[in-house]
Amino acid sequence: MSDNQIFRCRKILLDHGWSDDVLLGVDDQGLITSVTVNASKNSAESQVVNLDNVIIPGMPNLHSHAHQRAMAGLGEQASGEEDSFWTWRKAMYHTLAQITPDQLYHIARMLYLEMLRAGYTRVAEFQYLHHDQSGSAYANRAEMTLQCAKAASDVGIGFTVLPVLYRYGGFGAQEPGDAQKRFINDAEGFLEIVSCLERDLQKEMTLGIAPHSLRAVDKNLLQDVLDATDKERVVHIHIAEQMKEVDDCLDWSGQRPVEWLYHQFSPDPKWCLIHATHMDKEETEMIAKSGAIVGLCPTTEANLGDGFFNASEYFAHKGRWGIGSDSQISVSPIEELRWLEYGQRLLTKSRNVLAGREGDTGHTGAELYRQSTLGGAAACGVKAGSLKVGNLADFLVIDDSSPRQTGRSEDDFLDSMVFSGNENPVSAVYVAGKPVIVDKQHSERAQIHERFREAIKQLSQ
Ligand SMILES: [Zn+2]
């Protein structure tokens, strides 16, 4: 296919490393069709978009719950009892009990705009809010999920949608509580949502499925849904986030969550295990060997007091991983990567814990960035995450004139970007070759902010 558009990049991180003066050809589907290194300055000058800056792959966000953006920052007041993930969840359930489809659209649109500005070029939306406030199905069973899809399409972020299968309230098929009534489906109801999405989703969007957690499904239900699902679809599941979850799983089955999952099913590279915070040595090795991706959300995991993921051990087994903004307490790929490494430094009282293994560059920021774009794209079920022929042209333009980046080049540049300073370094964002953020802003910013404020005002009344 011929190039529809050509970008001249002064400096670019390609899949095999850094290059100067590169022409990137992109077709009308947003796919990269050619990469010309050390291009002559006068080639095809008339149709070239000049990007006189540093170009890096956009970051896929592999785990998001859009509705939680409405309460980000509202769980930070001590309640008088011992605050935990479970007391936070009560507050979160209270917020989501009220959200209407229209409010969800405006909340998601604001959130996805924030993601683009921060350098996320795609989001995997793990959507479990299915029914109306009374727990009844909407006329279109995928109503709430489609509101998120519309928000993504309107702001221009790449979208992978993960409708959530949620049936039970705890291990061993416990019945759900009233606060969970907006989530609940049996296999038939869930597969109807999937059918609605197959029919109504825009063709450039990607559809996967998401059994919520081992708490929310049982073996037969999960098996039935997997059997009925196209084998090419990605499968995401929350796993082993909290110690209580591990203990409850042990009480119920005699096995730990990851152990149970791998004994009953065969997670492969199409699977993404969200959090996987609490694993023993065997479980860590099992995931790494299977090629499944671990979805890490370090700011949410810190905010909720989940504990530390044993990243050092997992990385030693060459496990695949990516990052997600999950509860939206922070919407910044840089903060996720920084926290991931800092957590390990604090634990091990050493430095550069997650780089310096065989086959990597030894640059911690650069390695974390590269690995998370690749793992994130795979978890989102798309060809992206590195800039090469056949992949989506999802990329960021990073301003290298800021004082924080002065005198830095290539991998030092990425290390400085990840670890130094708090100014957003992203000056422009391209999704499938289209500019969606220009001069740090989105063209619909004012209107999106205004409608978001209205939605939050309604929810707080
Ligand atoms: Zn989550």
Coordinates of C-alpha atoms and ligand atoms in Angstrom, one line a residue:
M1 CA 0.0 0.0 0.0
S2 CA 1.3 3.5 -0.8
D3 CA 2.0 6.2 1.7
N4 CA -0.9 8.5 2.3
Q5 CA 1.2 10.8 4.5
I6 CA 4.9 11.3 5.2
F7 CA 6.4 12.5 8.5
R8 CA 9.9 13.8 8.6
C9 CA 11.3 13.1 12.1
R10 CA 14.5 14.8 13.3
K11 CA 15.1 12.1 15.9
I12 CA 13.0 9.0 16.4
L13 CA 13.0 5.8 18.5
L14 CA 12.4 3.0 16.0
D15 CA 11.9 -0.6 17.1
H16 CA 15.7 -1.3 16.7
G17 CA 16.9 1.9 18.3
W18 CA 17.4 5.6 17.7
S19 CA 17.7 7.2 14.3
D20 CA 18.1 10.7 12.8
D21 CA 16.3 12.2 9.8
V22 CA 13.7 9.5 9.3
L23 CA 10.8 9.6 6.9
L24 CA 7.8 7.7 8.2
G25 CA 5.1 6.8 5.6
V26 CA 1.6 6.2 6.9
D27 CA -1.4 5.0 5.0
D28 CA -5.1 6.0 5.3
Q29 CA -5.7 3.3 7.9
G30 CA -3.1 4.8 10.1
L31 CA -0.5 2.1 9.6
I32 CA 3.1 2.7 9.1
T33 CA 4.0 1.6 5.5
S34 CA 7.6 2.8 5.2
V35 CA 10.5 3.8 7.3
T36 CA 13.4 5.6 5.5
V37 CA 16.4 6.2 7.7
N38 CA 18.9 9.1 6.9
A39 CA 16.5 10.4 4.3
S40 CA 17.6 13.1 1.9
K41 CA 16.4 16.5 2.9
N42 CA 14.6 17.2 -0.4
S43 CA 12.7 14.0 -0.9
A44 CA 9.0 14.5 -1.5
E45 CA 9.2 17.9 0.3
S46 CA 5.8 19.1 -0.7
Q47 CA 3.7 16.5 1.1
V48 CA 6.0 16.0 4.2
V49 CA 4.9 17.0 7.7
N50 CA 8.0 18.2 9.5
L51 CA 8.4 17.0 13.1
D52 CA 11.5 18.9 14.1
N53 CA 11.7 17.2 17.5
V54 CA 12.0 13.8 19.3
I55 CA 9.5 11.1 18.3
I56 CA 8.8 8.1 20.5
P57 CA 6.0 5.5 20.5
G58 CA 2.8 6.4 22.3
M59 CA 2.0 4.5 25.5
P60 CA -0.9 2.1 25.5
N61 CA -2.9 2.2 28.8
L62 CA -3.8 -1.4 29.4
H63 CA -6.2 -0.9 32.3
S64 CA -8.8 1.8 32.9
H65 CA -12.1 2.1 34.8
A66 CA -13.4 5.4 33.3
H67 CA -16.2 5.9 35.9
Q68 CA -13.6 6.0 38.7
R69 CA -12.3 9.3 37.4
A70 CA -15.4 10.8 39.0
M71 CA -14.1 10.0 42.5
A72 CA -10.4 10.2 42.0
G73 CA -9.1 12.0 45.2
L74 CA -12.3 11.5 47.2
G75 CA -11.1 8.4 49.1
E76 CA -8.3 10.3 51.0
Q77 CA -10.1 11.1 54.2
A78 CA -9.5 8.9 57.2
S79 CA -12.8 7.2 58.2
G80 CA -12.0 6.4 61.8
E81 CA -11.8 2.6 61.1
E82 CA -8.8 1.0 59.5
D83 CA -9.0 2.2 55.9
S84 CA -8.3 -0.4 53.2
F85 CA -9.0 -1.3 49.7
W86 CA -12.3 -2.7 50.9
T87 CA -13.4 0.6 52.6
W88 CA -12.4 2.5 49.5
R89 CA -14.5 0.1 47.4
K90 CA -17.5 0.9 49.4
A91 CA -17.0 4.6 48.6
M92 CA -16.5 3.8 44.9
Y93 CA -19.7 1.7 44.8
H94 CA -21.6 4.7 46.2
T95 CA -20.4 6.9 43.4
L96 CA -21.1 4.5 40.6
A97 CA -24.6 3.7 41.9
Q98 CA -25.8 7.0 40.5
I99 CA -23.9 7.5 37.2
T100 CA -26.1 7.9 34.1
P101 CA -25.0 7.0 30.5
D102 CA -24.7 10.7 29.6
Q103 CA -22.6 11.4 32.7
L104 CA -20.4 8.4 32.0
Y105 CA -19.8 9.8 28.4
H106 CA -18.7 13.2 29.8
I107 CA -16.5 11.7 32.5
A108 CA -14.9 9.3 30.0
R109 CA -14.3 12.0 27.4
M110 CA -12.5 14.2 30.0
L111 CA -10.5 11.3 31.2
Y112 CA -9.4 10.2 27.7
L113 CA -8.4 13.8 26.9
E114 CA -6.2 13.7 30.0
M115 CA -4.7 10.4 28.8
L116 CA -3.9 11.8 25.4
R117 CA -2.2 14.9 26.9
A118 CA -0.1 12.7 29.1
G119 CA 1.1 10.5 26.2
Y120 CA -1.3 7.5 26.3
T121 CA -2.4 6.8 22.7
R122 CA -4.7 3.9 23.4
V123 CA -6.8 2.8 26.3
A124 CA -8.2 -0.7 27.3
E125 CA -11.4 0.1 29.1
F126 CA -12.3 -2.6 31.6
Q127 CA -16.0 -1.8 31.8
Y128 CA -18.2 -3.4 34.4
L129 CA -21.0 -0.9 34.8
H130 CA -23.6 -2.5 32.6
H131 CA -27.1 -1.9 33.9
D132 CA -29.2 1.1 35.0
Q133 CA -29.4 2.4 38.6
S134 CA -32.1 -0.2 39.5
G135 CA -30.0 -3.1 38.1
S136 CA -32.1 -3.6 34.9
A137 CA -30.6 -4.0 31.5
Y138 CA -30.6 -1.0 29.2
A139 CA -32.5 -1.4 25.8
N140 CA -29.0 -1.8 24.2
R141 CA -27.3 -4.1 26.7
A142 CA -24.0 -2.5 25.9
E143 CA -25.2 1.1 26.5
M144 CA -22.7 2.1 29.1
T145 CA -19.7 0.5 27.3
L146 CA -20.8 2.2 24.1
Q147 CA -20.8 5.6 25.9
C148 CA -17.1 5.0 26.7
A149 CA -16.5 4.0 23.0
K150 CA -18.2 7.2 21.8
A151 CA -16.1 9.3 24.2
A152 CA -12.9 7.6 22.9
S153 CA -13.9 8.2 19.3
D154 CA -14.8 11.8 19.9
V155 CA -11.4 12.7 21.5
G156 CA -9.4 10.5 19.2
I157 CA -7.7 8.0 21.5
G158 CA -7.3 4.4 20.3
F159 CA -9.8 2.1 22.0
T160 CA -9.8 -1.5 23.2
V161 CA -13.0 -2.4 25.0
L162 CA -13.2 -5.1 27.6
P163 CA -16.8 -5.8 28.6
V164 CA -16.6 -7.4 32.1
L165 CA -18.2 -10.7 33.1
Y166 CA -19.3 -10.3 36.7
R167 CA -21.6 -12.8 38.3
Y168 CA -20.7 -13.5 41.9
G169 CA -19.8 -11.6 45.0
G170 CA -17.0 -13.8 46.3
F171 CA -15.1 -17.1 45.8
G172 CA -17.2 -20.2 45.6
A173 CA -20.1 -18.6 43.7
Q174 CA -21.3 -16.4 46.6
E175 CA -24.3 -14.3 45.6
P176 CA -23.5 -10.6 44.9
G177 CA -24.5 -7.8 47.1
D178 CA -27.0 -5.0 46.3
A179 CA -24.2 -2.5 45.6
Q180 CA -23.0 -4.8 42.7
K181 CA -26.4 -5.0 40.9
R182 CA -25.2 -2.8 38.0
F183 CA -22.5 -5.3 37.1
I184 CA -24.2 -8.6 37.2
N185 CA -24.7 -10.9 34.2
D186 CA -24.9 -14.6 33.6
A187 CA -23.2 -16.1 30.5
E188 CA -26.1 -15.4 28.3
G189 CA -26.5 -11.7 29.4
F190 CA -22.7 -11.2 29.0
L191 CA -22.6 -12.7 25.5
E192 CA -25.5 -10.5 24.5
I193 CA -23.3 -7.5 25.5
V194 CA -20.5 -8.9 23.4
S195 CA -22.9 -9.3 20.4
C196 CA -24.1 -5.7 20.8
L197 CA -20.5 -4.5 20.7
E198 CA -19.7 -6.7 17.7
R199 CA -22.5 -5.0 15.9
D200 CA -22.2 -1.4 17.2
L201 CA -18.5 -0.8 17.8
Q202 CA -16.5 1.2 15.3
K203 CA -14.4 -1.0 13.1
E204 CA -11.1 0.4 14.1
M205 CA -11.8 -0.4 17.8
T206 CA -10.7 -3.7 19.3
L207 CA -12.9 -6.0 21.4
G208 CA -11.7 -8.3 24.1
I209 CA -13.3 -9.8 27.2
A210 CA -12.7 -9.4 30.9
P211 CA -13.8 -11.9 33.5
H212 CA -13.6 -9.4 36.5
S213 CA -11.7 -11.6 38.9
L214 CA -11.8 -15.1 40.4
R215 CA -14.1 -13.6 43.0
A216 CA -16.7 -12.7 40.3
V217 CA -16.8 -15.9 38.2
D218 CA -16.7 -19.6 38.8
K219 CA -14.9 -22.3 36.8
N220 CA -17.9 -23.4 34.7
L221 CA -19.0 -19.9 33.9
L222 CA -15.6 -18.8 32.8
Q223 CA -15.2 -22.0 30.7
D224 CA -18.5 -21.4 29.0
V225 CA -17.7 -17.8 28.1
L226 CA -14.1 -18.7 26.9
D227 CA -15.6 -21.5 24.7
A228 CA -18.0 -19.0 23.2
T229 CA -15.3 -16.3 22.5
D230 CA -13.3 -15.9 19.4
K231 CA -9.8 -17.2 20.3
E232 CA -8.2 -14.1 18.8
R233 CA -9.6 -11.9 21.5
V234 CA -7.6 -10.7 24.4
V235 CA -8.7 -11.8 27.9
H236 CA -8.1 -9.6 30.9
I237 CA -8.7 -10.5 34.6
H238 CA -7.9 -8.9 37.9
I239 CA -5.8 -11.3 39.9
A240 CA -4.2 -11.4 43.4
E241 CA -4.4 -7.6 44.1
Q242 CA -5.1 -7.9 47.8
M243 CA -3.8 -10.3 50.5
K244 CA -7.5 -10.9 51.6
E245 CA -8.1 -12.1 48.0
V246 CA -5.2 -14.6 48.3
D247 CA -6.4 -15.8 51.7
D248 CA -10.0 -16.2 50.6
C249 CA -8.8 -18.1 47.5
L250 CA -6.7 -20.4 49.7
D251 CA -9.6 -21.0 52.1
W252 CA -11.9 -21.8 49.2
S253 CA -9.6 -23.9 46.9
G254 CA -6.4 -24.6 48.8
Q255 CA -4.6 -22.8 46.1
R256 CA -3.4 -19.2 45.5
P257 CA -5.2 -17.2 42.8
V258 CA -2.5 -17.4 40.0
E259 CA -1.9 -21.0 40.9
W260 CA -5.6 -21.9 40.7
L261 CA -6.0 -20.0 37.3
Y262 CA -3.0 -21.9 35.8
H263 CA -4.2 -25.2 37.0
Q264 CA -7.8 -24.8 35.7
F265 CA -7.1 -22.8 32.5
S266 CA -4.2 -22.2 30.1
P267 CA -3.4 -18.4 30.0
D268 CA -1.3 -17.6 27.0
P269 CA 0.0 -14.4 25.3
K270 CA -3.6 -13.3 24.7
W271 CA -4.2 -13.0 28.5
C272 CA -3.5 -10.0 30.6
L273 CA -3.3 -10.5 34.4
I274 CA -4.1 -7.2 36.1
H275 CA -2.0 -6.5 39.3
A276 CA -0.7 -10.0 40.1
T277 CA 0.6 -8.3 43.2
H278 CA 0.9 -11.3 45.5
M279 CA 2.7 -14.2 43.9
D280 CA 5.1 -16.8 45.1
K281 CA 8.2 -17.9 43.1
E282 CA 6.3 -20.7 41.2
E283 CA 3.5 -18.4 40.2
T284 CA 5.9 -15.7 39.0
E285 CA 7.7 -18.2 36.8
M286 CA 4.4 -19.6 35.5
I287 CA 3.1 -16.3 34.2
A288 CA 6.5 -15.3 32.7
K289 CA 6.8 -18.7 30.9
S290 CA 3.2 -18.6 29.6
G291 CA 3.8 -15.3 27.8
A292 CA 0.8 -13.7 29.4
I293 CA 1.2 -10.0 30.2
V294 CA 1.0 -8.6 33.7
G295 CA -0.9 -5.3 33.9
L296 CA 0.8 -3.1 36.5
C297 CA -0.9 0.0 37.9
P298 CA 1.7 1.3 40.4
T299 CA 0.0 4.5 41.4
T300 CA -3.4 2.8 42.0
E301 CA -1.7 -0.1 43.8
A302 CA 0.1 2.4 46.0
N303 CA -3.0 4.5 46.6
L304 CA -5.1 1.4 47.6
G305 CA -2.3 -0.1 49.7
D306 CA -2.1 -3.3 47.7
G307 CA 1.5 -4.1 48.3
F308 CA 4.6 -4.5 46.0
F309 CA 4.6 -6.5 42.8
N310 CA 7.8 -8.7 42.8
A311 CA 9.0 -7.0 39.7
S312 CA 12.7 -7.8 40.2
E313 CA 12.0 -11.6 40.1
Y314 CA 9.5 -11.3 37.3
F315 CA 11.9 -9.3 35.1
A316 CA 14.6 -11.8 35.8
H317 CA 12.3 -14.4 34.1
K318 CA 11.8 -12.0 31.2
G319 CA 8.1 -11.6 32.0
R320 CA 6.0 -9.3 29.8
W321 CA 4.2 -6.4 31.3
G322 CA 2.5 -3.0 30.6
I323 CA 1.0 -0.2 32.6
G324 CA -2.5 1.1 33.4
S325 CA -4.1 4.0 35.1
D326 CA -6.8 1.8 36.7
S327 CA -8.5 4.0 39.3
Q328 CA -7.3 7.3 37.6
I329 CA -5.8 8.6 40.8
S330 CA -3.0 9.5 38.4
V331 CA -3.1 9.8 34.6
S332 CA 0.5 9.8 33.7
P333 CA 2.7 7.0 32.1
I334 CA 5.7 8.7 33.5
E335 CA 4.4 8.5 37.1
E336 CA 3.5 4.8 36.7
L337 CA 7.0 3.9 35.5
R338 CA 8.7 6.0 38.1
W339 CA 6.7 4.5 40.9
L340 CA 7.3 1.0 39.6
E341 CA 11.1 1.4 39.8
Y342 CA 11.0 3.5 43.0
G343 CA 9.0 0.9 44.8
Q344 CA 11.7 -1.7 44.0
R345 CA 14.4 0.7 45.1
L346 CA 12.7 1.3 48.4
L347 CA 12.2 -2.4 48.9
T348 CA 15.7 -3.5 48.0
K349 CA 17.7 -0.4 49.2
S350 CA 19.5 -0.3 45.8
R351 CA 19.2 1.5 42.5
N352 CA 18.4 0.7 38.9
V353 CA 16.7 -2.5 39.9
L354 CA 14.7 -3.1 36.8
A355 CA 17.4 -2.6 34.2
G356 CA 20.8 -4.0 33.5
R357 CA 19.7 -7.6 32.6
E358 CA 21.1 -9.6 29.7
G359 CA 19.9 -8.1 26.4
D360 CA 18.8 -4.7 27.7
T361 CA 20.5 -1.3 27.4
G362 CA 21.0 -0.8 31.1
H363 CA 19.1 2.5 30.9
T364 CA 16.3 2.2 33.5
G365 CA 13.9 4.8 32.2
A366 CA 14.5 3.8 28.5
E367 CA 14.0 0.1 29.2
L368 CA 10.8 0.6 31.3
Y369 CA 9.4 2.8 28.5
R370 CA 10.2 0.4 25.7
Q371 CA 9.0 -2.7 27.5
S372 CA 5.8 -1.2 28.7
T373 CA 4.8 0.1 25.2
L374 CA 5.4 -3.4 23.7
G375 CA 3.5 -5.2 26.5
G376 CA 0.8 -2.7 26.6
A377 CA 0.1 -2.9 22.8
A378 CA 0.0 -6.7 23.0
A379 CA -2.4 -6.6 25.9
C380 CA -4.6 -4.2 24.0
G381 CA -4.7 -6.7 21.0
V382 CA -3.2 -4.3 18.5
K383 CA 0.0 -4.0 16.4
A384 CA 1.6 -0.9 18.0
G385 CA 4.0 -0.1 20.8
S386 CA 7.0 0.3 18.5
L387 CA 7.5 2.4 15.3
K388 CA 8.0 -0.1 12.4
V389 CA 6.2 -1.1 9.2
G390 CA 2.8 -2.7 9.8
N391 CA 2.2 -1.1 13.2
L392 CA -0.1 1.8 14.0
A393 CA 1.4 5.2 13.7
D394 CA 0.8 6.0 17.4
F395 CA 3.5 8.4 18.5
L396 CA 4.4 11.3 20.7
V397 CA 6.4 14.5 19.9
I398 CA 8.6 15.3 22.9
D399 CA 10.0 18.8 23.3
D400 CA 13.7 18.5 23.7
S401 CA 14.2 22.2 24.2
S402 CA 13.1 22.2 27.9
P403 CA 15.8 22.7 30.5
R404 CA 15.2 19.2 32.0
Q405 CA 16.2 17.7 28.6
T406 CA 19.1 19.9 27.8
G407 CA 22.3 18.1 26.9
R408 CA 20.5 14.7 27.0
S409 CA 20.2 12.4 24.0
E410 CA 18.7 9.1 23.1
D411 CA 18.4 6.7 26.1
D412 CA 19.7 9.4 28.5
F413 CA 16.8 11.5 27.1
L414 CA 14.3 8.8 28.0
D415 CA 15.9 8.3 31.5
S416 CA 15.6 12.0 32.1
M417 CA 12.0 12.1 30.9
V418 CA 10.9 9.3 33.2
F419 CA 12.9 10.2 36.3
S420 CA 13.5 14.0 36.3
G421 CA 11.0 16.8 36.7
N422 CA 7.2 17.0 36.8
E423 CA 6.4 19.1 33.7
N424 CA 4.5 17.2 31.0
P425 CA 7.1 16.8 28.2
V426 CA 4.5 15.7 25.5
S427 CA 4.0 18.5 23.0
A428 CA 2.0 16.7 20.4
V429 CA 0.3 13.3 20.0
Y430 CA -0.6 11.3 16.9
V431 CA -3.0 8.4 17.0
A432 CA -3.0 6.3 13.8
G433 CA -1.2 9.1 12.1
K434 CA -3.7 11.8 13.0
P435 CA -2.8 14.7 15.2
V436 CA -5.0 14.8 18.3
I437 CA -2.9 16.9 20.7
V438 CA -1.2 19.9 19.1
D439 CA 0.9 22.4 21.1
K440 CA -0.1 20.5 24.3
Q441 CA -3.8 21.0 23.7
H442 CA -6.9 19.3 22.3
S443 CA -9.1 21.3 20.0
E444 CA -12.3 20.5 22.0
R445 CA -10.7 21.1 25.4
A446 CA -12.9 24.0 26.6
Q447 CA -16.2 22.2 25.8
I448 CA -15.0 18.9 27.2
H449 CA -14.0 20.5 30.5
E450 CA -17.3 22.4 30.8
R451 CA -19.4 19.3 30.3
F452 CA -17.3 17.3 32.7
R453 CA -17.7 19.9 35.4
E454 CA -21.5 19.8 34.9
A455 CA -21.5 16.0 35.2
I456 CA -19.5 16.1 38.5
K457 CA -21.7 18.8 39.9
Q458 CA -24.8 16.6 39.2
L459 CA -23.1 13.6 40.8
S460 CA -22.1 15.5 44.0
Q461 CA -25.7 16.8 44.6
Ligands
ZN1 ZN -9.0 -2.5 37.9

